[in-house]
Each structure stands twice: as structure tokens, then as C-alpha cells.
């Protein structure tokens, strides 16, 4: 692909920010608090708006239903907050893990009443989606078991099939249900939707509005993610991504911080698919990271710009030459063609794209100079004091 | 289940022996030769017959087409050798990795001529199966790539779909095509049929005669095998097993030598399925192990008797009590019920089952006392000398 | 070993209970609360006392300095609570991860002031140990970095060496410093004391009072724990264990719930060492598990009795026969000797040992019948109400 | 570091080529032969000489004693072959895994006679080293066990300590013994020297002439290699590297083909150490890869030039700015400084360095244009015919 086309391909990469990514988060060993972290939904959208302002490619924000909507109130209130900050509501994320009722699972729970509660919540989420103009309902399940024997794996599978169907049947025509998979955590023996094959099998039974969601950190160690992406693309079953990076488990680090070449190879599959079919697939690119230590807004900007860099590099792969090398079994050249694109300095391309959009060539620097952090630190410190919120220790 | 029923359930566990498991095998660092190892197909069937004679549950032998049939000759010759040793030919295993043509793959090869060669071999295997009365064709593919960029993952997937279909279409009505998956080795970057999801997706496209083959050693580390088995059972897509054990990669150790509790849990899923549906599923239980260090026949007997022990233990699980514990969320009791069956001493049960069959209560001891090993060691040493075969070093 | 000797060997297995294991704990996705969970230190010791009462082998309780002692007060107050419940204070566990100052580490922190704070805490812990008559200070470090480049790995190593020395130098003569290792979590790029080799190297520099602590859940997947135990025994550097089980990461499940054979093999190394040297090594056997779902006291009893079972099985290994098989390279027999002990039904042995101690043969059943749980549930529910503690949701 | 200094640092990176890397190798499933592969030691040195000619940084060749020396003849014959091809003999590699005697191990074997055979070979290797002017003896052990119980882990450890000492005591004053570790393969239950900690502990007992050898492919998945390198540097115990890359197990792929950022981070530790201490540590940089599919000489050139690229990138890290960011806990900036060097286009630097050495700017292209491959393919095909060597199938 020519540099000019690579620049154009950047228009395809719209990255959704997670509202929960601006609040304090941590590990089971506690949280390290940040003075500038978001206190409420308005703060989250304000911060997301800032990331979008400086990067120019984050027009939507994923919302967590329990945290970003007030029960009993019109969900459009949240949409208005979004609009005020120059963004829109993106994927709707049900919460099926937090309520004490979900101790033994949500859709997989042995208790029919709990399953009904979970299904009601799922349906409510799609109604909220309709109300706020979002067509993505993004399901992640903490469901599973911690000990051998704890529950019947097949019974849980069938409960999932039934509950998902109940939710699927209530989708609006243009809504898409994304089903995420994850090998483990918080379930430590068996997770009900543990790998792409389980997510795929469930989606196939539901129908054309169900698609697989690939979280880049939710794989067995060594598993080839780009192959899963390639298969799902070929099956027209890839609905979206959750962006983050990992070294050990579901570490939720910023994208490309541990293995940038892998992210490049994933993006390469998407560009290759587009080159072959003539258009980019409809995929939701969403960030889902937890940055306990990095400043939240900076961590978000870093992931966004890293994604753009790796996307642009992958766009530069010489597909014609690659095809020739592949067909003739020239492994060394095929790999070199990939590496050559990967090693390209794409900063001029990104600068040009940003210039076209009226953006600063260095979003991080521009953000830092803007004084936004100083302003929210002062504001939120003051409000925390008023609200009586301490940031001393999260461990009890 | 009552001990009596557990004994009866042992009749369900017919274990297929691999002909190649009686010949010298090794690692890439070389082979350690055994004086008593099989030289030819007749030896392999003789050894398999002995294992069946002392264990009473190994009526069939898996064959490798390239090694156990003489090209151009009537395959029934091999069936006759089998019959002479009191066993039958079981699954037919194509060899799609040994020919130099397969350097870049068989069904996934970029070269159409190589793919055609591979498909011809696959079809030939089903014809051999028909000729010798075997209804299982068991496909394992070494296909994949070693380096990023080496080939198009999606193109390879589509080549696989096409080649598999060509073979599937030539199956006899009662034949079943088993498709095995494996995460890596000998392909080190990407394996074309890498996990159960890929095998499942391919089988679904082929039709009802295609089923997934689960090799107990072919999973990502930490992956929950019993869950995959449970899902495949529920989907009626589980065609068979390859038995072995592992600690690191595809170590091909004898069954249950590393993690016996896992094998117990796998068998538990099968008994649970049978308890619920009223009958045991049609599954081919096949050994596929490589015992470079253990004496070959002993290693085979050890796996067979270990499988029987773990099968019998899993049969003893008190399913009614387990169901009660599961439905009430009593995790401690549910686990204890499983563990209690696992910790049971099943040697009296196995002794009784063997007595009924007119077998010695200790197959290993009976084999050792039989003098068979001494006899084949003398015979094969003499024949090796005559044939000019040395067992000095396999490394060049 | 004879069954009689195996029974006697059970006297060697004193298991320390963790005070924190009786309070509510969870994952980063939240906690599922238990009505009977401990509210304060007195509750924890009461519960520990109950576990000791029914199992008869848990005479000590590990304490977490921040949670089990009141700053500024005489630590003997806690020792008195212990005594009242028929147990003693065991290992003293510093807390070097909870304070907001430790965001970038404790002993590895780039800021000298934070390191001094951490060292002061370490020294204070050994003083508390002296005061309450405990000779074990058990160090676990959450220290590490989350991103490449975040800090100098070598600088952090040297800071650790210095801080550890400052603490070591203040140990009383009979005190032992245990240094635990852990590959990851909560640090996701690099952990300062990541494996046994790092712990070993640090201990060697400190002196004879520093020993390695092996947490059975703190290893890379596939790593051979019994080999590490064997090496540390041979080096006289094994100070203690933290008992739990895992399938994926540091899952903190109850002991032997996932891979009981591995625990058996670890215990086998200890019995083998004792058989060879004539006496059991001085090792602290401590539980460190997190049972979000299982009832806390039951989970503790389950781990204790499972440890006793696997310990007794490992004691039964016929060491003479094993030695013969090993020296002659008879792998099948050597493995069978191990498996034969593992498959033994040790419940009569355990019953006999318990009878001798005046204990019920089934500690779990005896505990359940005691009515203790009902009593603390009522009591603690009432006290929570009085204290205004809710158990609705831990996620914010 | 300035670009000029980065160029100068390339002079530090002398990469040793493995003689065995030019011959046909494969996996346990067979070899795919190459027409141009080396038939004998002279071929291997000729090919190594060519790699050195075009890359200018490979002055030495590692030799495998069993394969590159004729028993009973003066080892200087091999040194002369080397000299003729413009290279020298580098590390001497004993072979302690191929002989049938080593079925149960070499230094760890239960049979004292086998251990003596192994020790004699080790000592012979150091004598050969003295004779040919090589001061590195590089030990890799296939030793271990395949099944629990097979042998006493502690007995094996002590046998290792004794055998190593016997060899160490015979080293010439300037010779260094490198001890490599590897988690598994070909041993599948327990490997005698399994991790850096074991190698380190053994070396420490031997003395100052024993150092740890880090093979970049010999680690548990997720293990942080750069941390191990940093620790060994700080302990002055890092003797050398074996270069290759991996995704799953010991895949022996070409360097940086799977995770180039990790290699960069390893090199970064070396540059950081040099920056701090004022000089580069004495480390042997050696290639050990198996390229079954890539043309052998090309694969070697690719690894060499990739190593140079990643070395140059790592040299460019702005250490002063990095130190500032690290000390102030600015994680985002610290990471960005690393990434900025990693993303630099170093081809101009490499071109300049090559120009200074009178080399072609593109070693791969220069090699391809040289016609060397065509020449050896013709020559070796002819000689194979004369010698009666076929390249049909390696699998029996």
C-alpha cells in the first residue's frame, strides 16, 4: 500500500474509549488512587472528550450500564452528557458479575431466578441501547466455576444458550450482540465462555446479529491471536476488539506495550482482508485496559496513538510482493516484507493525517500542555472533599 | 453408580492400540533403541495382540497407511495379519507430513499439485478403510507455518475446507472422518487446525460424518479439556480420543502419568453424559503415545490399565448426590463427592471384571511372566542382524 | 514406610492457618460476602481455633501486621487472643503493598524515603515477632514494574539487597526471615523477586537466617515444583510453604483441588529427604488461600485434611523398592511404586491418628454438627448491623 | 546514545555461528532436506565463512565435538579448515545426549560408568579447546527424567555437582565453562538443569570460571528474560547467549522473528550495564537455531542482521532521559523513551557501519547475488550422488 493510502486507511480506525477507564481501578491487592481520576459519569465523558479532542479518532464511549445510567431515569441523560463532550455513546456493557446474586454465575447460574434477573438486565441494556442510539450490546461473562464438580458444565452451557436466546430475541433489528470470551479470572476452574470456539458456537446458534468479540488479552499463552482474527474474518463472525496487552494473564496493560509486533500482525490480517474484499470489515475497535499506575488520560492517549502507529505500519505491507513470496514458498522474503513494513517510521504519515484533521502532531504533548489535568485535579480534589471521599486505601 | 454398574461400564471402554507405538520412536535429539521393538507390521500386530490378550479390552489397532500397507498390494493382507493376532484394524491414519512435497503443508499447501497429492492420499485411505472393514479415518495435519507472513492464514483455511470436502465426499456411508487439532509442533508460528474450535468449524461445514478428535496432549497449557469434551458431547461432535499425558508440550507420555485427576474428570463427563442420556456415546478411545524410554509393550499395558482405573473411579461418582450439591451451590460437598470417587480403591472392581473375562488380575505381571519379551528380543535381534539394521544412533 | 510409621509421620505436619483467610476476600471484580466471615482479629482467631479443634494439627496462626495488631498498642494483646483460642501466633507477615506510598514498590521503590518506611516496617515486624514469641518473619513483595522501561531492574535488585540486609541485621538470633517469590501479579511486566532463583540468591547473600518460601501457586505454568523443593532441601534453603492450588495464575484455590498428584509428589520429596537424613527438615507449612466462594472455615478444614491425606499417601511410598527400581532404570516399576502409594486408601490411617488424638474421624462433619457456623452467623450479622457494615457490593 | 556511538557499539557485537546450523535438521516428524545443506565439516565452515564475509561480524564458529572432529586425529585439522575460510573455532560443544549409553542421562545417570564416560568426554572437550585455542566449553544437558519416580532428583543433582567439578578441575586457566539451562525437551517430567537458578547455583559452587549460558528460547512461557539477564549481569555470572526465537516451546526459530521487542529489551540491559560500568561485559553471542524450512545460509544472515538492528536500536536509548523518568516514576515517558529507540529506523546506521568495514549495505542481497548457493547446490548434489546419500525421507 502506498503511504497515501496508508494515511487514508487511518480514517477506518475509530477507537472507542471505555467510560470505566477514567475511574480508579486496581488489582485484588488494592488500588493506587489518582487525584485526577473521574468521580462520576460526567467526569468520564469529559475525560473521554479530551482524548478524542487531541487524537481525533475516538468518537464514541463505551458505557457500563450499572455505573453510567441512573436506574429509573431516562438513559438519554447520559447521551446528553456525551454530546456535550463531543462524543457519542458506543457499546452498551451489561454488568452481570457485581450483584451478590451472581456468586454462582449469571446466565449459567443453577438458580432460575438469578438467570431471569440476568436476562432482564440484558434486555434492559438493549432497550437502553435503542434509547440512546447505540447498536452494540457487548456481553462479557464472569461466569464459571472455581472447583471441579461445582456444577454441570453441560447444564451451564444449555443455560447460556437459553438466556442468550432470550436476550437475542429482544434485540432491535439493527442491534448487534457481541459475545466476549476469556479463559479464566474470576473463574479459576472453568469459565463458561472460555475461548473463541465457544463464543463462535454460541453466536452461530443465535443468528446473524451475534458476533464474536476478541479481547487481545483474553487468550491462552502462546495462542495465535491473528489466526483467530483471520478465521473470524473469513467466517464473517468478527464483531469487535477490546484493546489491551498482556504478558502473563489478563493484565490489561496499554496496547502494544508488551508485544507490539503481535498487534501489528492482527492489524495486518484486517488490511489483508480489506485488500482482498475491497472494503474494511465492520468491526468495533474498543479499548479495555486498566491502568492502575499510568495516569488515566495519558494511558488512553498512548493506546490510541500506538494503535494508529501499528495500524499504519500494517497498512504499508506490500501485499503484491507478499503474495508472490507466499505462493513461491519464499519464507525469508515473505517475513522480510512484513518486517519491513513493521520497521517503517510512520511518524510522518501520522503527522500528515493529524494535520489534515487540524490536530496537533503530538497528541500527548498537546494534552499535557493544555492544562486539563491540573484543572481536573484541583476540581476533583475539591469535590472529593465535599463528598467525603477518601483515597487512602482500598483494601479492607 | 454402584460398584456393579461401574464394573459393567468397563465393557464400554474399548481401547485402540497404535501400530506405530510398538516401533522405535524418539525426539528430535535422537532415539534410544529397544531390542524388542517392532521391525515390521507383523511385529506390531503381534505385540498389539499380546497387549489385548492380557488386558482384554484392546480389540482394534490403528494403522498408519504409509507404514502398515504395501503400496499396490491388497490392503486385506494387513487385515489378515491382524486377524491372526486376534485383533482387527481400527482407525486408518493418513500420513500427510512425511513426504518431502509437504514441506509447506498438505491440504494447506500453496501449491495445488501438492494439495491434490494429499487429497488423493486421503481418498485412498478411505478406500483402504472400506477394503479392510474400518469405518474411521483419522486425520492429523502437521500443516502450518513457521514464520509470520509465510502464507495467508485465510487462504490456507479455504484450501483446507476444499480439500477436506473432496475427501469427505468420497467417504462410504458408514465412514466417519475424525479431525484432530493441535496447537503447535511441527509448525511453530501458526498451525492450520490449532484448536477444537477450528476442528469443530471445519466439521460443521462437512456434515454429519465429520467429528472432532481430542488428543489429551494437544491443548494450550491450563486449557480445561473436560470442558471441551463436555461441549463436544453436548454438540454431538466428539468422535474420539487420543490418549496420552503431558506436562509441557505434546510430550506423548503414558496416560495419567502426570495429571491423573484430569483424565478422571474427562471420563467423569462421559459417564455423566451417559447417565443423563441413557447410553454411552460412540467414541473411539485410541492410544497415541511415544515411549522412548519405557519398554513399549509395558508402556501400552500401563496406559490401558490406568485408563481402566480412572474410568472405573469416574463411574463411581454419586451422580444423584452430586446433582443435589450442584443445584444448591454446595461447592465443598460437590468437590468432595468427586474426590471421594477419585480416591476409591478400584482394584477389587478391576480384578472382578478381569476374572469374569478369564484374565489375570494383574495384566502387567502376567505379561512379564509370559516370556514374550525375551522371545521377541531374541527373534528381533537375530532378524535385525540378518537385515543389516543397526540400533546405534539415529542422529545424523 | 509401614502404615504405622505413616501415621507417626502425621505428627510432623503442623499446618499454620492464615488469619486473613477467615475474612471476606475476592477478586478485582468484587467480593462475594459471607455472613459468617470474620469482622476483626478476635473473630479470626476464634475461627482458627475451631479449625484447630477439629483437625488437631493447626497450632499456629499467621498474622498480618497491619490487620492483626493495633498500632501503638502492645502486640501481646493479639497473642492473648490467640491463647484464648488454643492457638499461638505463627509467622509475622509484613504488609508492604497496601500503603499508597508503595505505588512504585517498597524495597524496590526508586524513592529512598519510601524504602526507609518499608524497612522500618520490616524491622518493626521482627520486633513484634520477638514480643509475641514468633520466630518467623515471612516476606512477600508485590514489588515490580508494569511496563518495560519503568525502572532499572538492576537498581531495584540492589535496593532489595540493601533493604533486606537492613531488616536481616535486626533479626533476633532465633528468628528466620522467609523470602517468598512470585512470577507476577500485581506487577505485570517484571516482579522483583520472581522465581526461586532470585529468592535463593538474595537469601544466600543475607546469611543462615534467610530461607526460601515456596508458595505452591507461585510458579510458571508447567514448572516442576517438586524439583525446586528437592533442590532447596538439598541446599538446606527451604524455609516454608504456602499451601494452595492453581490452574491458571495465582488462583489461590484450596490445596490439591486441581492437581492433587503434584502435592503428593512435593510431600514425597520431603519424606524421601527425611528417610535419607534420618529426620524431617524444619519447614513451616502454612496455608495461604483465598476462598471467595467456599465457606471460609470449611475451605480451611478441607485444605488441612487434604494435606494430611496426601502427606500420608506420600509417607507410604516403598522407598527401598523405589531405590532399586531407580538404580536399575526400571521406569515403569518406579512410577508404579509411586502411584501405588498415591492410590492407597489412607482414610483408616487418618482415622486412627485422629482417634489417638481424641479427634472425630471426620473433622468436616464434626465441625458442621457443632453449630459453630450458625452461632457466628447470628453473632456477626448482629455486630455488622451495629457497626453499620454492609455486605452489598465491594465494587466501586 | 548518539547515532555515532551506536555505530561504534556494533563493534562489540561479534556473533558466533553454529557449525551444525548449516546441515539438515528437523523435528521428530522428519526433516525437509535442502540441496545446499552441508555434508561435512568443511562444508559447514565454508558456509560460515560466507556468512562472515557478507556480514562482517561472525569471526568464530561453534563446533560440536562428535560431529566436527575425527576421533583420534589432531583437532587442529578442524582449526585449519576454519582458518582457510577466514574464521576461527569458537565454543566447544560436548555431546552428552546422542550415545545410547545416555538413555537415562549423562552427568545425572544412575550408572557410575556412564557418568565417567560423560566426564571423560567433557574433559576431552576442554583439551580440544586448548589444542585449537578456544577458551569456551559450552555445556548443554539433555539430562532429566520422563516420569515421576523415575529417579531421585536430589541424587541427580549431586551427581551433576560431582561430574561438573571433575570437568571444571581440568579446565585450563583461561577457559570458561558455560552451563546452559532448559525447562524441558527431551526430558518431559523433570530436567536436571531446568532454569537459570539451577545453572547459577551449580556455577557458584564450581568457581569463577563457570558462567551461565542464556538461550533465548529456553524459558517458561511468560518468563521475563531481560530480568534474568539483568540479574546475571549484576552478579557477573552471564557467560553467553544462544540466539533464537520461540512462540511455544524450544522452537529454535530465527532471532526476533516472533517477538523482536523482547530481544531489544535484552540488548537494552547490556547497553545499560555498559553505560553504567564504562565497558561492555564479556559475553559470547552465539546463534543456536534450527531452520528446517528457511534456506540455511539465508536464515543465518537474517538472524545476524536482525541482531545488529535490534542491538543498534537498543544502543540509541536516551539513558539520561530514561533515568530521569524512572527516578520520578514517570512510567509513560520511560516507556516512550524505550519505544522511541525501538521504533527508530537504524538502516542508515547499519549501512554506515558496513561501509566502514567495506561490506555491502545489504548482506542478504549481496549473498544472493554472489552465486554461492548455486555453486554449493551443484557441488553437493554431485557429491551426495557419489557418496550414495539420499534426501528422500528421514522418518522411519
Short mmCIF file of C-alpha atoms in Angstrom, two decimals, chain A residues 104 110 147-154 157-158 161 189-192 194-198 200-202 205 220-224 226-228 230-231 233-235 261 265 269 272-273 276 322 326-327 329 331 334-335 338, chain B residues 104 110 147-154 157-158 161 189-192 194-198 200-202 205 220-224 226-228 230-231 233-235 261 265 269 272-273 276 322 326-327 329 331 334-335 338:
data_model
loop_
_atom_site.label_atom_id
_atom_site.label_comp_id
_atom_site.label_asym_id
_atom_site.label_seq_id
_atom_site.Cartn_x
_atom_site.Cartn_y
_atom_site.Cartn_z
CA UNK A 104 -22.56 -18.78 41.19
CA UNK A 110 -28.09 -23.05 38.69
CA UNK A 147 -13.68 -26.16 41.63
CA UNK A 148 -14.11 -29.46 39.80
CA UNK A 149 -17.61 -30.78 40.35
CA UNK A 150 -19.02 -27.42 41.37
CA UNK A 151 -21.61 -27.50 38.59
CA UNK A 152 -22.53 -29.41 35.45
CA UNK A 153 -20.60 -27.94 32.54
CA UNK A 154 -23.19 -29.10 30.04
CA UNK A 157 -23.82 -24.44 28.51
CA UNK A 158 -27.51 -25.03 27.90
CA UNK A 161 -27.83 -20.91 25.13
CA UNK A 189 -11.51 -23.89 37.28
CA UNK A 190 -13.80 -23.49 34.28
CA UNK A 191 -15.13 -20.44 32.51
CA UNK A 192 -18.41 -20.79 30.66
CA UNK A 194 -13.65 -19.63 27.67
CA UNK A 195 -12.38 -19.40 24.12
CA UNK A 196 -13.25 -18.18 20.65
CA UNK A 197 -14.71 -21.56 19.71
CA UNK A 198 -17.29 -21.36 22.49
CA UNK A 200 -18.41 -18.77 17.94
CA UNK A 201 -20.61 -21.82 18.59
CA UNK A 202 -22.98 -19.75 20.73
CA UNK A 205 -26.91 -20.72 17.14
CA UNK A 220 -4.12 -18.83 26.41
CA UNK A 221 -0.46 -18.04 26.49
CA UNK A 222 1.14 -18.72 23.07
CA UNK A 223 -2.21 -18.80 21.31
CA UNK A 224 -2.06 -17.22 17.87
CA UNK A 226 -4.06 -13.18 14.43
CA UNK A 227 -5.11 -16.64 13.29
CA UNK A 228 -8.31 -16.42 15.32
CA UNK A 230 -8.28 -14.34 10.31
CA UNK A 231 -10.71 -17.23 10.85
CA UNK A 233 -12.98 -12.54 9.40
CA UNK A 234 -13.29 -15.38 6.93
CA UNK A 235 -16.40 -16.61 8.72
CA UNK A 261 4.57 -6.99 16.72
CA UNK A 265 0.10 -8.84 12.79
CA UNK A 269 -4.98 -9.52 8.84
CA UNK A 272 -5.24 -8.05 4.03
CA UNK A 273 -8.92 -8.85 4.26
CA UNK A 276 -8.92 -8.78 -0.92
CA UNK A 322 3.94 -10.67 -0.21
CA UNK A 326 3.95 -16.71 -0.26
CA UNK A 327 2.92 -18.55 -3.38
CA UNK A 329 7.32 -20.60 -0.64
CA UNK A 331 9.64 -17.68 3.63
CA UNK A 334 7.68 -13.06 2.98
CA UNK A 335 8.81 -12.40 6.53
CA UNK A 338 6.20 -7.93 6.85
CA UNK B 104 4.91 -26.21 3.10
CA UNK B 110 0.10 -23.07 -1.62
CA UNK B 147 7.16 -17.57 10.45
CA UNK B 148 4.80 -14.58 10.33
CA UNK B 149 3.97 -13.75 6.74
CA UNK B 150 4.95 -17.17 5.43
CA UNK B 151 1.49 -17.76 3.98
CA UNK B 152 -2.01 -16.34 4.02
CA UNK B 153 -3.87 -17.80 7.00
CA UNK B 154 -7.22 -17.31 5.34
CA UNK B 157 -8.16 -22.16 5.76
CA UNK B 158 -10.05 -22.17 2.49
CA UNK B 161 -12.11 -26.57 3.56
CA UNK B 189 4.18 -19.94 14.23
CA UNK B 190 0.67 -20.99 13.18
CA UNK B 191 -0.98 -24.40 12.88
CA UNK B 192 -3.84 -24.72 10.43
CA UNK B 194 -4.86 -25.45 16.02
CA UNK B 195 -7.72 -25.85 18.48
CA UNK B 196 -11.08 -27.55 18.99
CA UNK B 197 -12.90 -24.53 17.61
CA UNK B 198 -11.16 -24.82 14.26
CA UNK B 200 -15.37 -28.02 15.06
CA UNK B 201 -15.95 -25.28 12.47
CA UNK B 202 -14.44 -27.45 9.72
CA UNK B 205 -19.23 -27.44 7.22
CA UNK B 220 -2.75 -24.96 25.43
CA UNK B 221 -1.34 -25.17 28.89
CA UNK B 222 -4.10 -24.63 31.50
CA UNK B 223 -6.87 -25.24 28.98
CA UNK B 224 -9.79 -27.13 30.51
CA UNK B 226 -13.06 -31.75 30.26
CA UNK B 227 -14.97 -28.63 29.33
CA UNK B 228 -14.12 -29.10 25.66
CA UNK B 230 -18.45 -31.65 27.63
CA UNK B 231 -19.19 -29.13 24.89
CA UNK B 233 -20.60 -34.23 23.75
CA UNK B 234 -23.43 -31.74 24.03
CA UNK B 235 -22.97 -30.80 20.37
CA UNK B 261 -7.13 -36.31 38.14
CA UNK B 265 -12.55 -35.57 35.16
CA UNK B 269 -18.01 -36.06 31.72
CA UNK B 272 -22.36 -38.05 33.31
CA UNK B 273 -23.50 -37.80 29.72
CA UNK B 276 -28.29 -38.41 31.54
CA UNK B 322 -23.64 -34.52 43.08
CA UNK B 326 -24.58 -28.60 42.46
CA UNK B 327 -28.09 -27.27 42.42
CA UNK B 329 -24.39 -24.33 45.33
CA UNK B 331 -19.21 -26.38 46.32
CA UNK B 334 -19.78 -31.31 45.20
CA UNK B 335 -16.00 -31.41 45.09
CA UNK B 338 -15.92 -36.16 43.01
#
